[in-house]
Amino acid sequence: MKINIILAGVGGQGILTIAKVFGQVAVKQNLFLKQAEVHGMSQRGGDVQSNLRISDKEIFSDLIPEGEADLIISVEPMESLRYLPLLAPDGWLITNAKPFVNIPNYPEIETVYNEVRKVKNHVIIDAQGIAKEIGNVLASNIVMLGAAAEKTCFSMEQLEVALHEIFISKGEKVVDLNVKALRAGNEAKSL
Amino acid sequence: MQKLMLLGDEALAQGALDAGMSGCFAYPGTPSTEIMEYVQHNKEAVERDIHRTWGSNEKTIMEAAVGMSYAGKRTMACMKHVGLNVAADPFMNSAFVGANGGLIVAVADDPSMHSSQNEQDSRFYAKFAMIPCLEPSNQQECYDMAFLAFELSEKFKLPIMIRLETRLSHSRAGVTRRDKIAENVGKLPEDKNQFMLLPSFSRRKYKNLIKLQSELVAASENSEFNSYTDGSDKSLGIIACGLGYNYVMENLANRDVNYPILKISHYPLPRKLVEKMYKECDKILVVEDGQPIVEEMLKGYISGNEKIKGRLDGTFSYDGEMDPNKVAVALGFGKEVVGTVPEDIVGRPPALCVGCPHIDSFVTLNEALKEHGDGHVFSDIGCYTLGFMPPYNGINTCLDMGASITMAKGASDAGLFPAVAVIGDSTFSHSGLTGLLDCVYDKSNVVIIILDNATTGMTGGQNYTGENKIEEMCLGLGVEKEHIRVVTPLKRCHEEMVQVYKEEIAYNGVSIVIPRRECIQTMTRRIRAQKKAAKK
Ligand SMILES: Cc1ncc(C[n+]2csc(CCOP(=O)(O)OP(=O)(O)O)c2C)c(N)n1
Ligand code: SF4
């Protein structure tokens, strides 16, 4: 097996937590993993991305080559489009609907959605709204993870176990919230 | 043993700890910062009481590391590529005095300048100093090379450079640990004069260093990190340096091509292996991340050598980070790219955080300077460099850490009035003090604004050596007490700030203004940590 995932968003939206959950599952299964992250300027609202590669064979490049990403998971709609050259022809683009507007020239949101819809395989979900309903908008990233789960080679059970392991140090409540977010994202319908 | 998931930086730190390091010395700088941060948060490092506090700048930490090596212990100095410019004097001379306890100089380069002011390649420095350089291609090698570096350092009595790049520094993968090596007990150098550079000693040391080169090459030729994989198709040979090896293998692993590949991760170049490839192959593609140092060495100066392909002949662009796509094109595997970035997608450049104290400092400074027109503000490197961006457009220069004060002085010496320097508190501690001393000595007509946000914000909020003593340092260097002014960068203090700036601009001499308010990010982290501590 081999999966290449681009995680995208804006600094502070928690994309590295998504990566961590996948990482936890991969390590348990003794798979190879490489995860290139952006560090440095992320706290100031710039775009951030992570290249996550998981495989049962040795992985060489830390960067996903053009046209070889199986999945783009984005916590922000415009950010999801920045990495289209990396997406495989039959790859999936899965994005949150809610824009993060911290620049004066953010495009019309409908234009952004239209571009997303041009991608053959796409999912747009209101992760923010779903997370709010569950009780904490900060769980939007895990909602996105849930929305993408089907398209990975990992089961919901494996992801739930990983969430438990990662969040248990913060208490059962935090674990429950995240598991709920994962499930809700998994059940969400594309807009 | 279970693998640890580590960034390249962290793998190097863990390797150095397991290989018996007694002290880590560093000044923060992306992408090298996480080396020291890992040591600081590592439980065993704390128990062993490994030296792990930040130093003032790269020169001081490099010298401290040489001192620890003198005392016979294993040590590592960590910095970003431009930090090595600051540390260049002790670095170059450390090749002459050499090492007693193992000495690693870990330098992280930033090809494509993700977070830097230039993209120089540190391998030139290693060659310049005539010392070995190890260039890991993956996280496991980062870990393993710490062991080799200490061993080589103590064997050859030389400092060893480990060169990282952003992509490896900030990428995570599984790392398997080895058996630990105990720290050195520590002992003085056998040769009492080893660390003494008088010209008469230096001449001898230089001759020794020159003589040692053939042994260093032999070590490279036998290194486990350099390998020659022969191939049946000799129309092309590939020399893949450091990370370049990954991009080559990414392209070749699943293809039925059979070029000889020379992987190089240990310099000086392994001459025998390079010459074998040169003799046997029709053409050679050099894949290296950074500047074309290996390619240039192979190609030579005289034109006409068409055999070597790389950044110099345009096979790759001269600048920018190497990646798997560039290598695919160079190997003739270019593929059609399906998706393109839609036109409407705009950049999302970093900006000062909402509520950042620097915002108030720039808004008020702009107002105070309005009557003098544009072009008076010399600045420096830090979050506040973003003050260049609209809507502030508040600064005119950024050269290197510390240059704001000395450039303002030079411009003032040329007659520019007003000449204002804007420098961060960490940057001031790094390399502002000597420049300020120059200003005081000449009684230059400058206003120096030291933005005290109680942290090294740009690199993620590290402590710095000058904390809580900015005024005292200025006083100690001879600035007059009445002209050291502290203000609070808050909206409600707007008028007062403008007034203070104006008064100090009007004063003909050295003025210091210190806008003091904590960085929002650092404050949030501090409060969170305090709450956590209180809970316990
Ligand atoms: C020689 C050198 N070392 C390290 C760095 C990395 N670096 C960039 S800005 C900076 C310091 C920023 O701190 P400060 O001056 O306090 O400003 P702030 O970011 O907090 O506003 C550092 C260490 C560098 N660019 N050059
Ligand atoms: S990190 Fe701190 S100093 Fe930097 S922009 Fe944000 S608030 Fe300002």
Short mmCIF file of C-alpha atoms and ligand atoms in Angstrom, two decimals, chain B residues 27-29 58 80 82-83 86 117 358 381-384 401 424-427 430 453 455-459, ligand 1:
data_model
loop_
_atom_site.label_atom_id
_atom_site.label_comp_id
_atom_site.label_asym_id
_atom_site.label_seq_id
_atom_site.Cartn_x
_atom_site.Cartn_y
_atom_site.Cartn_z
CA TYR B 27 21.21 30.59 18.68
CA PRO B 28 17.74 30.15 17.11
CA GLY B 29 17.32 30.34 13.36
CA GLU B 58 26.41 32.22 16.56
CA LYS B 80 21.16 28.39 10.44
CA VAL B 82 23.61 32.75 7.72
CA GLY B 83 24.52 32.18 11.35
CA VAL B 86 28.46 35.42 12.08
CA GLN B 117 17.44 36.35 3.55
CA HIS B 358 5.04 46.09 16.73
CA ILE B 381 15.52 40.83 10.99
CA GLY B 382 12.58 39.64 13.05
CA CYS B 383 8.79 39.75 13.03
CA TYR B 384 9.09 43.52 12.74
CA MET B 401 21.10 40.84 12.08
CA GLY B 424 14.22 43.65 17.99
CA ASP B 425 15.29 42.88 21.53
CA SER B 426 16.77 39.49 20.65
CA THR B 427 18.52 40.94 17.61
CA HIS B 430 22.65 39.16 19.16
CA ASN B 453 8.52 42.09 23.18
CA THR B 455 11.07 37.15 23.21
CA THR B 456 12.67 35.99 19.98
CA GLY B 457 9.31 36.09 18.18
CA MET B 458 10.23 35.29 14.61
CA THR B 459 11.70 31.89 15.37
C1 LIG C 1 22.60 35.40 11.72
C2 LIG C 1 21.19 35.03 11.92
N1 LIG C 1 20.86 34.25 12.95
C3 LIG C 1 19.57 33.90 13.15
C4 LIG C 1 18.59 34.33 12.30
C5 LIG C 1 17.16 33.89 12.52
N2 LIG C 1 16.37 34.98 13.05
C6 LIG C 1 15.63 35.76 12.28
S1 LIG C 1 14.95 37.00 13.12
C7 LIG C 1 15.59 36.51 14.58
C8 LIG C 1 15.39 37.23 15.87
C9 LIG C 1 14.06 37.81 16.05
O1 LIG C 1 13.89 38.23 17.37
P1 LIG C 1 13.70 39.74 17.79
O2 LIG C 1 14.83 40.55 17.29
O3 LIG C 1 13.48 39.79 19.23
O4 LIG C 1 12.41 40.21 16.98
P2 LIG C 1 10.91 39.62 17.03
O5 LIG C 1 10.85 38.55 16.00
O6 LIG C 1 10.64 39.14 18.41
O7 LIG C 1 10.06 40.76 16.64
C10 LIG C 1 16.32 35.37 14.37
C11 LIG C 1 16.98 34.66 15.43
C12 LIG C 1 18.99 35.14 11.22
N3 LIG C 1 18.13 35.59 10.32
N4 LIG C 1 20.29 35.48 11.06
#
